[in-house]
PDB file of C-alpha atoms in Angstrom:
ATOM      1  CA  MET A 482      -1.726 -19.485   0.927  1.00  0.00           C
ATOM      2  CA  THR A 483      -1.295 -20.775   4.691  1.00  0.00           C
ATOM      3  CA  THR A 484       2.189 -19.714   5.294  1.00  0.00           C
ATOM      4  CA  PRO A 485       3.954 -16.713   7.759  1.00  0.00           C
ATOM      5  CA  HIS A 486       4.044 -12.651   7.125  1.00  0.00           C
ATOM      6  CA  THR A 487       6.450 -11.004   5.888  1.00  0.00           C
ATOM      7  CA  GLN A 488       6.811  -6.914   5.438  1.00  0.00           C
ATOM      8  CA  SER A 489       6.253  -4.842   2.314  1.00  0.00           C
ATOM      9  CA  ASN A 490       5.239  -1.333   1.170  1.00  0.00           C
ATOM     10  CA  PHE A 491       2.384  -0.325  -1.261  1.00  0.00           C
ATOM     11  CA  TYR A 492       4.154   0.263  -4.994  1.00  0.00           C
ATOM     12  CA  ARG A 493       2.300   3.578  -6.854  1.00  0.00           C
ATOM     13  CA  LEU A 494       2.407   3.177 -10.694  1.00  0.00           C
ATOM     14  CA  SER A 495       2.772   4.842 -13.790  1.00  0.00           C
ATOM     15  CA  ARG A 496      -0.376   5.040 -15.632  1.00  0.00           C
ATOM     16  CA  PRO A 497       1.534   2.992 -18.631  1.00  0.00           C
ATOM     17  CA  LEU A 498       2.644   0.565 -16.166  1.00  0.00           C
ATOM     18  CA  LEU A 499      -0.705  -0.147 -14.449  1.00  0.00           C
ATOM     19  CA  LEU A 500      -2.500  -0.602 -17.978  1.00  0.00           C
ATOM     20  CA  GLY A 501       0.010  -3.338 -18.607  1.00  0.00           C
ATOM     21  CA  ILE A 502       0.221  -5.020 -15.711  1.00  0.00           C
ATOM     22  CA  MET A 503      -3.776  -5.064 -15.544  1.00  0.00           C
ATOM     23  CA  THR A 504      -3.407  -6.097 -19.621  1.00  0.00           C
ATOM     24  CA  GLY A 505      -2.199  -9.438 -17.934  1.00  0.00           C
ATOM     25  CA  LEU A 506      -3.913  -9.524 -14.246  1.00  0.00           C
ATOM     26  CA  PHE A 507      -6.241 -11.903 -15.141  1.00  0.00           C
ATOM     27  CA  GLY A 508      -5.144 -14.668 -16.883  1.00  0.00           C
ATOM     28  CA  ILE A 509      -2.463 -15.209 -14.515  1.00  0.00           C
ATOM     29  CA  LEU A 510      -4.043 -14.863 -11.104  1.00  0.00           C
ATOM     30  CA  SER A 511      -3.662 -18.790 -11.347  1.00  0.00           C
ATOM     31  CA  GLY A 512      -0.501 -18.004 -10.584  1.00  0.00           C
ATOM     32  CA  ILE A 513      -1.462 -16.808  -6.875  1.00  0.00           C
ATOM     33  CA  VAL A 514      -4.642 -18.617  -6.164  1.00  0.00           C
ATOM     34  CA  PRO A 515      -5.491 -22.425  -6.746  1.00  0.00           C
ATOM     35  CA  ASP A 516      -7.991 -23.418  -9.484  1.00  0.00           C
ATOM     36  CA  VAL A 517     -10.901 -24.926  -8.439  1.00  0.00           C
ATOM     37  CA  ALA A 518     -13.068 -26.968 -10.430  1.00  0.00           C
ATOM     38  CA  ALA A 519     -16.789 -26.027 -10.634  1.00  0.00           C
ATOM     39  CA  ALA A 520     -19.492 -25.756 -13.249  1.00  0.00           C
ATOM     40  CA  LYS A 521     -19.810 -21.957 -14.540  1.00  0.00           C
ATOM     41  CA  PRO A 522     -22.390 -20.315 -12.503  1.00  0.00           C
ATOM     42  CA  SER A 523     -26.059 -19.205 -14.158  1.00  0.00           C
ATOM     43  CA  VAL A 524     -26.635 -15.756 -14.663  1.00  0.00           C
ATOM     44  CA  LEU A 525     -28.744 -15.553 -11.579  1.00  0.00           C
ATOM     45  CA  MET A 526     -25.501 -16.846  -9.136  1.00  0.00           C
ATOM     46  CA  ARG A 527     -22.924 -14.752 -11.139  1.00  0.00           C
ATOM     47  CA  VAL A 528     -25.446 -11.780 -10.661  1.00  0.00           C
ATOM     48  CA  ALA A 529     -25.933 -12.662  -7.030  1.00  0.00           C
ATOM     49  CA  GLN A 530     -22.255 -13.474  -6.075  1.00  0.00           C
ATOM     50  CA  ALA A 531     -21.530  -9.780  -8.437  1.00  0.00           C
ATOM     51  CA  GLU A 532     -23.693  -8.083  -5.594  1.00  0.00           C
ATOM     52  CA  GLU A 533     -22.082 -10.274  -2.361  1.00  0.00           C
ATOM     53  CA  PHE A 534     -18.446  -7.597  -2.767  1.00  0.00           C
ATOM     54  CA  SER A 535     -18.913  -4.931  -1.179  1.00  0.00           C
ATOM     55  CA  ASP A 536     -16.993  -1.474  -2.846  1.00  0.00           C
ATOM     56  CA  PRO A 537     -14.728  -1.829   0.188  1.00  0.00           C
ATOM     57  CA  ASP A 538     -13.783  -5.160  -0.238  1.00  0.00           C
ATOM     58  CA  LEU A 539     -12.572  -4.925  -3.942  1.00  0.00           C
ATOM     59  CA  ARG A 540     -11.556  -1.501  -3.654  1.00  0.00           C
ATOM     60  CA  ASN A 541      -8.880  -3.490  -0.960  1.00  0.00           C
ATOM     61  CA  TYR A 542      -8.669  -6.501  -2.998  1.00  0.00           C
ATOM     62  CA  ALA A 543      -7.394  -4.295  -6.445  1.00  0.00           C
ATOM     63  CA  ALA A 544      -4.729  -2.733  -4.001  1.00  0.00           C
ATOM     64  CA  ALA A 545      -3.425  -5.984  -3.356  1.00  0.00           C
ATOM     65  CA  LEU A 546      -3.421  -7.078  -7.073  1.00  0.00           C
ATOM     66  CA  MET A 547      -1.832  -3.810  -8.533  1.00  0.00           C
ATOM     67  CA  GLN A 548       0.529  -4.022  -5.319  1.00  0.00           C
ATOM     68  CA  ILE A 549       1.068  -7.826  -5.854  1.00  0.00           C
ATOM     69  CA  GLU A 550       1.609  -8.294  -9.222  1.00  0.00           C
ATOM     70  CA  PRO A 551       5.527  -6.595 -10.138  1.00  0.00           C
ATOM     71  CA  ILE A 552       6.892  -8.565  -6.597  1.00  0.00           C
ATOM     72  CA  ARG A 553       4.941 -11.619  -8.754  1.00  0.00           C
ATOM     73  CA  GLN A 554       6.398 -11.003 -12.390  1.00  0.00           C
ATOM     74  CA  SER A 555      10.213 -10.569  -9.883  1.00  0.00           C
ATOM     75  CA  ALA A 556       9.342 -13.827  -8.268  1.00  0.00           C
ATOM     76  CA  LEU A 557       8.365 -16.065 -10.743  1.00  0.00           C
ATOM     77  CA  ALA A 558      11.935 -14.702 -12.703  1.00  0.00           C
ATOM     78  CA  GLN A 559      13.814 -15.584  -9.503  1.00  0.00           C
ATOM     79  CA  VAL A 560      12.141 -18.887  -9.034  1.00  0.00           C
ATOM     80  CA  SER A 561      13.324 -20.048 -12.719  1.00  0.00           C
ATOM     81  CA  ARG A 562      17.092 -18.639 -12.300  1.00  0.00           C
ATOM     82  CA  ALA A 563      16.449 -19.975  -9.301  1.00  0.00           C
ATOM     83  CA  ASN A 564      15.497 -23.882 -10.660  1.00  0.00           C
ATOM     84  CA  GLY A 565      17.869 -23.660 -13.621  1.00  0.00           C
ATOM     85  CA  GLY A 566      15.853 -21.534 -16.246  1.00  0.00           C
ATOM     86  CA  GLY A 567      13.351 -23.808 -17.838  1.00  0.00           C
ATOM     87  CA  THR A 568       9.748 -24.362 -17.666  1.00  0.00           C
ATOM     88  CA  LEU A 569       8.831 -23.624 -14.504  1.00  0.00           C
ATOM     89  CA  PRO A 570       4.985 -25.602 -13.274  1.00  0.00           C
ATOM     90  CA  ASN A 571       1.842 -23.775 -12.687  1.00  0.00           C
ATOM     91  CA  LEU A 572       2.817 -22.774  -9.099  1.00  0.00           C
ATOM     92  CA  VAL A 573       0.048 -22.116  -6.427  1.00  0.00           C
ATOM     93  CA  CYS A 574       0.754 -20.728  -3.391  1.00  0.00           C
ATOM     94  CA  ASN A 575      -1.995 -22.956  -1.393  1.00  0.00           C
ATOM     95  CA  GLN A 576      -1.064 -26.109  -3.337  1.00  0.00           C
ATOM     96  CA  PRO A 577       2.151 -27.205  -1.655  1.00  0.00           C
ATOM     97  CA  ASN A 578       2.361 -30.329  -4.242  1.00  0.00           C
ATOM     98  CA  THR A 579       2.838 -27.870  -7.058  1.00  0.00           C
ATOM     99  CA  MET A 580       6.199 -26.987  -5.709  1.00  0.00           C
ATOM    100  CA  GLU A 581       7.334 -30.291  -6.220  1.00  0.00           C
ATOM    101  CA  GLY A 582       8.977 -29.815  -9.812  1.00  0.00           C
ATOM    102  CA  LEU A 583      11.264 -27.054  -8.106  1.00  0.00           C
ATOM    103  CA  ASN A 584      14.694 -27.543  -6.381  1.00  0.00           C
ATOM    104  CA  SER A 585      15.240 -26.177  -2.569  1.00  0.00           C
ATOM    105  CA  GLU A 586      16.299 -22.597  -3.481  1.00  0.00           C
ATOM    106  CA  ALA A 587      13.709 -22.294  -5.803  1.00  0.00           C
ATOM    107  CA  LYS A 588      10.439 -23.650  -3.679  1.00  0.00           C
ATOM    108  CA  SER A 589      12.185 -21.508  -0.670  1.00  0.00           C
ATOM    109  CA  LEU A 590      11.749 -18.208  -2.964  1.00  0.00           C
ATOM    110  CA  PHE A 591       8.837 -19.543  -3.982  1.00  0.00           C
ATOM    111  CA  VAL A 592       7.213 -19.573  -0.744  1.00  0.00           C
ATOM    112  CA  LYS A 593       8.845 -15.989   0.353  1.00  0.00           C
ATOM    113  CA  TYR A 594       6.694 -14.854  -2.548  1.00  0.00           C
ATOM    114  CA  CYS A 595       3.731 -16.322  -0.965  1.00  0.00           C
ATOM    115  CA  ASN A 596       3.575 -15.111   2.017  1.00  0.00           C
ATOM    116  CA  GLN A 597       4.601 -11.567   0.946  1.00  0.00           C
ATOM    117  CA  CYS A 598       1.185 -11.994  -1.370  1.00  0.00           C
ATOM    118  CA  GLU A 599      -1.008 -13.025   2.158  1.00  0.00           C
ATOM    119  CA  THR A 600       0.643 -10.060   3.713  1.00  0.00           C
ATOM    120  CA  ILE A 601       0.250  -7.622   0.931  1.00  0.00           C
ATOM    121  CA  ALA A 602      -3.857  -8.580   1.196  1.00  0.00           C
ATOM    122  CA  ALA A 603      -3.652  -8.611   5.032  1.00  0.00           C
ATOM    123  CA  GLY A 604      -2.339  -4.898   4.827  1.00  0.00           C
ATOM    124  CA  ARG A 605      -5.136  -4.213   2.387  1.00  0.00           C
ATOM    125  CA  GLY A 606      -8.005  -5.801   4.844  1.00  0.00           C
ATOM    126  CA  VAL A 607      -8.579  -8.850   2.502  1.00  0.00           C
ATOM    127  CA  SER A 608      -7.882 -11.999   4.687  1.00  0.00           C
ATOM    128  CA  ILE A 609      -6.585 -14.990   2.047  1.00  0.00           C
ATOM    129  CA  ASP A 610      -9.900 -17.030   2.300  1.00  0.00           C
ATOM    130  CA  ARG A 611     -11.635 -13.693   0.991  1.00  0.00           C
ATOM    131  CA  PHE A 612      -9.325 -12.912  -1.505  1.00  0.00           C
ATOM    132  CA  ASN A 613      -9.404 -16.251  -3.232  1.00  0.00           C
ATOM    133  CA  GLN A 614     -13.184 -15.769  -3.190  1.00  0.00           C
ATOM    134  CA  ILE A 615     -12.986 -12.633  -5.172  1.00  0.00           C
ATOM    135  CA  THR A 616     -10.134 -14.287  -6.933  1.00  0.00           C
ATOM    136  CA  GLN A 617     -13.229 -17.132  -8.351  1.00  0.00           C
ATOM    137  CA  ALA A 618     -15.654 -14.658  -8.558  1.00  0.00           C
ATOM    138  CA  VAL A 619     -12.849 -12.047 -10.894  1.00  0.00           C
ATOM    139  CA  ARG A 620     -12.706 -15.517 -13.081  1.00  0.00           C
ATOM    140  CA  SER A 621     -16.158 -16.421 -13.269  1.00  0.00           C
ATOM    141  CA  ASN A 622     -18.025 -13.513 -13.413  1.00  0.00           C
ATOM    142  CA  PRO A 623     -17.769 -10.461 -15.617  1.00  0.00           C
ATOM    143  CA  GLN A 624     -19.602  -8.084 -13.936  1.00  0.00           C
ATOM    144  CA  VAL A 625     -17.286  -8.985 -10.691  1.00  0.00           C
ATOM    145  CA  GLN A 626     -14.466  -8.804 -13.469  1.00  0.00           C
ATOM    146  CA  ASN A 627     -15.497  -5.636 -14.109  1.00  0.00           C
ATOM    147  CA  ARG A 628     -16.006  -3.654 -10.743  1.00  0.00           C
ATOM    148  CA  VAL A 629     -12.555  -5.023  -9.748  1.00  0.00           C
ATOM    149  CA  ARG A 630     -10.846  -3.135 -12.929  1.00  0.00           C
ATOM    150  CA  SER A 631     -13.360   0.031 -11.882  1.00  0.00           C
ATOM    151  CA  PHE A 632     -10.714   0.384  -8.771  1.00  0.00           C
ATOM    152  CA  MET A 633      -7.673  -0.146 -10.597  1.00  0.00           C
ATOM    153  CA  TYR A 634      -7.810   3.129 -12.705  1.00  0.00           C
TER     154      TYR A 634
END
Protein backbone atom coordinates (compact mmCIF):
# COMPACT_ATOMS: atom_id res chain seq x y z
CA MET A 1 0.00 0.00 0.00
CA THR A 2 1.81 3.06 -1.21
CA THR A 3 -0.89 5.67 -1.41
CA PRO A 4 -1.50 8.88 0.60
CA HIS A 5 -2.94 8.75 4.09
CA THR A 6 -6.51 9.50 5.10
CA GLN A 7 -8.00 9.83 8.58
CA SER A 8 -10.07 7.22 10.47
CA ASN A 9 -11.31 6.55 14.03
CA PHE A 10 -11.04 3.31 15.99
CA TYR A 11 -14.27 1.36 16.35
CA ARG A 12 -15.21 -0.47 19.54
CA LEU A 13 -16.66 -3.84 18.57
CA SER A 14 -19.12 -5.91 20.51
CA ARG A 15 -17.98 -9.43 21.40
CA PRO A 16 -20.30 -11.23 18.92
CA LEU A 17 -19.22 -8.95 16.09
CA LEU A 18 -15.58 -9.35 17.10
CA LEU A 19 -15.86 -13.14 17.12
CA GLY A 20 -17.54 -13.07 13.71
CA ILE A 21 -14.81 -10.87 12.31
CA MET A 22 -12.06 -13.04 13.75
CA THR A 23 -13.58 -16.18 12.27
CA GLY A 24 -13.04 -15.00 8.73
CA LEU A 25 -10.25 -12.52 9.26
CA PHE A 26 -7.21 -14.64 8.60
CA GLY A 27 -8.62 -16.13 5.42
CA ILE A 28 -9.41 -12.74 3.96
CA LEU A 29 -6.13 -11.02 4.60
CA SER A 30 -5.24 -11.64 0.99
CA GLY A 31 -7.34 -8.61 0.16
CA ILE A 32 -5.15 -6.39 2.29
CA VAL A 33 -1.63 -7.47 1.49
CA PRO A 34 -0.04 -9.41 -1.34
CA ASP A 35 0.56 -13.12 -1.43
CA VAL A 36 4.24 -13.83 -1.43
CA ALA A 37 5.14 -17.03 -3.21
CA ALA A 38 7.61 -18.66 -0.86
CA ALA A 39 8.31 -22.12 0.43
CA LYS A 40 6.83 -22.98 3.80
CA PRO A 41 9.34 -22.22 6.53
CA SER A 42 10.83 -25.02 8.54
CA VAL A 43 9.74 -25.58 12.13
CA LEU A 44 12.88 -23.85 13.44
CA MET A 45 12.33 -20.90 11.14
CA ARG A 46 8.68 -20.62 12.26
CA VAL A 47 9.72 -20.62 15.92
CA ALA A 48 12.35 -17.94 15.25
CA GLN A 49 9.81 -15.95 13.26
CA ALA A 50 7.26 -16.15 16.08
CA GLU A 51 9.82 -14.75 18.50
CA GLU A 52 10.86 -11.93 16.15
CA PHE A 53 7.58 -10.09 16.78
CA SER A 54 7.24 -8.42 20.15
CA ASP A 55 3.96 -8.43 22.05
CA PRO A 56 3.52 -4.68 21.37
CA ASP A 57 4.07 -5.33 17.62
CA LEU A 58 1.38 -7.99 17.58
CA ARG A 59 -0.98 -6.05 19.87
CA ASN A 60 -0.77 -3.03 17.55
CA TYR A 61 -1.18 -5.24 14.49
CA ALA A 62 -4.27 -6.90 16.00
CA ALA A 63 -5.79 -3.53 16.87
CA ALA A 64 -5.18 -2.27 13.32
CA LEU A 65 -6.62 -5.45 11.84
CA MET A 66 -9.79 -5.22 13.92
CA GLN A 67 -10.21 -1.60 12.88
CA ILE A 68 -9.62 -2.40 9.21
CA GLU A 69 -12.02 -5.34 8.94
CA PRO A 70 -15.36 -3.48 9.03
CA ILE A 71 -13.92 -0.92 6.61
CA ARG A 72 -12.78 -3.75 4.31
CA GLN A 73 -16.24 -5.32 4.26
CA SER A 74 -17.90 -1.99 3.48
CA ALA A 75 -15.29 -1.00 0.88
CA LEU A 76 -15.50 -4.29 -1.02
CA ALA A 77 -19.30 -4.03 -1.14
CA GLN A 78 -19.02 -0.45 -2.48
CA VAL A 79 -16.36 -1.46 -5.01
CA SER A 80 -18.51 -4.36 -6.20
CA ARG A 81 -21.60 -2.15 -6.62
CA ALA A 82 -19.57 0.53 -8.42
CA ASN A 83 -18.15 -2.12 -10.73
CA GLY A 84 -21.55 -3.46 -11.73
CA GLY A 85 -22.10 -5.94 -8.92
CA GLY A 86 -20.15 -8.83 -10.39
CA THR A 87 -17.44 -10.91 -8.82
CA LEU A 88 -14.38 -8.90 -7.94
CA PRO A 89 -10.85 -9.94 -8.82
CA ASN A 90 -8.45 -10.68 -5.94
CA LEU A 91 -7.67 -7.05 -5.13
CA VAL A 92 -4.36 -6.29 -3.43
CA CYS A 93 -3.54 -2.75 -2.35
CA ASN A 94 0.13 -2.68 -3.25
CA GLN A 95 -0.36 -4.53 -6.54
CA PRO A 96 -2.08 -2.03 -8.85
CA ASN A 97 -2.34 -4.60 -11.64
CA THR A 98 -4.99 -6.44 -9.58
CA MET A 99 -7.33 -3.49 -10.22
CA GLU A 100 -7.16 -3.80 -14.02
CA GLY A 101 -10.67 -5.29 -14.22
CA LEU A 102 -12.26 -2.41 -12.30
CA ASN A 103 -13.90 0.67 -13.77
CA SER A 104 -12.62 4.09 -12.69
CA GLU A 105 -15.18 4.59 -9.90
CA ALA A 106 -14.45 1.16 -8.40
CA LYS A 107 -10.69 1.79 -8.64
CA SER A 108 -11.10 5.11 -6.86
CA LEU A 109 -13.08 3.47 -4.04
CA PHE A 110 -10.50 0.71 -3.68
CA VAL A 111 -7.61 3.20 -3.56
CA LYS A 112 -9.49 5.11 -0.86
CA TYR A 113 -9.81 1.87 1.12
CA CYS A 114 -6.08 1.17 0.73
CA ASN A 115 -5.28 4.68 1.97
CA GLN A 116 -7.46 4.08 5.02
CA CYS A 117 -5.68 0.79 5.76
CA GLU A 118 -2.29 2.42 5.60
CA THR A 119 -3.42 5.26 7.83
CA ILE A 120 -4.92 2.88 10.38
CA ALA A 121 -1.78 0.75 10.53
CA ALA A 122 0.42 3.85 10.90
CA GLY A 123 -1.91 5.21 13.58
CA ARG A 124 -1.36 2.00 15.53
CA GLY A 125 2.41 2.39 15.24
CA VAL A 126 2.82 -0.29 12.57
CA SER A 127 4.55 0.61 9.32
CA ILE A 128 2.94 -0.89 6.26
CA ASP A 129 6.06 -3.00 5.68
CA ARG A 130 5.87 -4.35 9.23
CA PHE A 131 2.12 -4.93 8.83
CA ASN A 132 2.81 -6.99 5.69
CA GLN A 133 5.59 -8.96 7.45
CA ILE A 134 3.29 -9.87 10.32
CA THR A 135 0.50 -10.78 7.89
CA GLN A 136 2.79 -13.19 6.09
CA ALA A 137 3.87 -14.68 9.42
CA VAL A 138 0.22 -15.07 10.48
CA ARG A 139 -0.48 -16.95 7.26
CA SER A 140 2.47 -19.31 7.57
CA ASN A 141 3.00 -19.71 11.30
CA PRO A 142 0.29 -20.96 13.67
CA GLN A 143 2.25 -19.64 16.66
CA VAL A 144 2.18 -16.09 15.33
CA GLN A 145 -1.48 -16.50 14.37
CA ASN A 146 -2.33 -17.64 17.92
CA ARG A 147 -0.40 -14.77 19.45
CA VAL A 148 -2.27 -12.26 17.28
CA ARG A 149 -5.60 -13.87 18.17
CA SER A 150 -4.77 -13.56 21.86
CA PHE A 151 -4.65 -9.77 21.44
CA MET A 152 -8.05 -9.69 19.73
CA TYR A 153 -10.09 -10.70 22.75
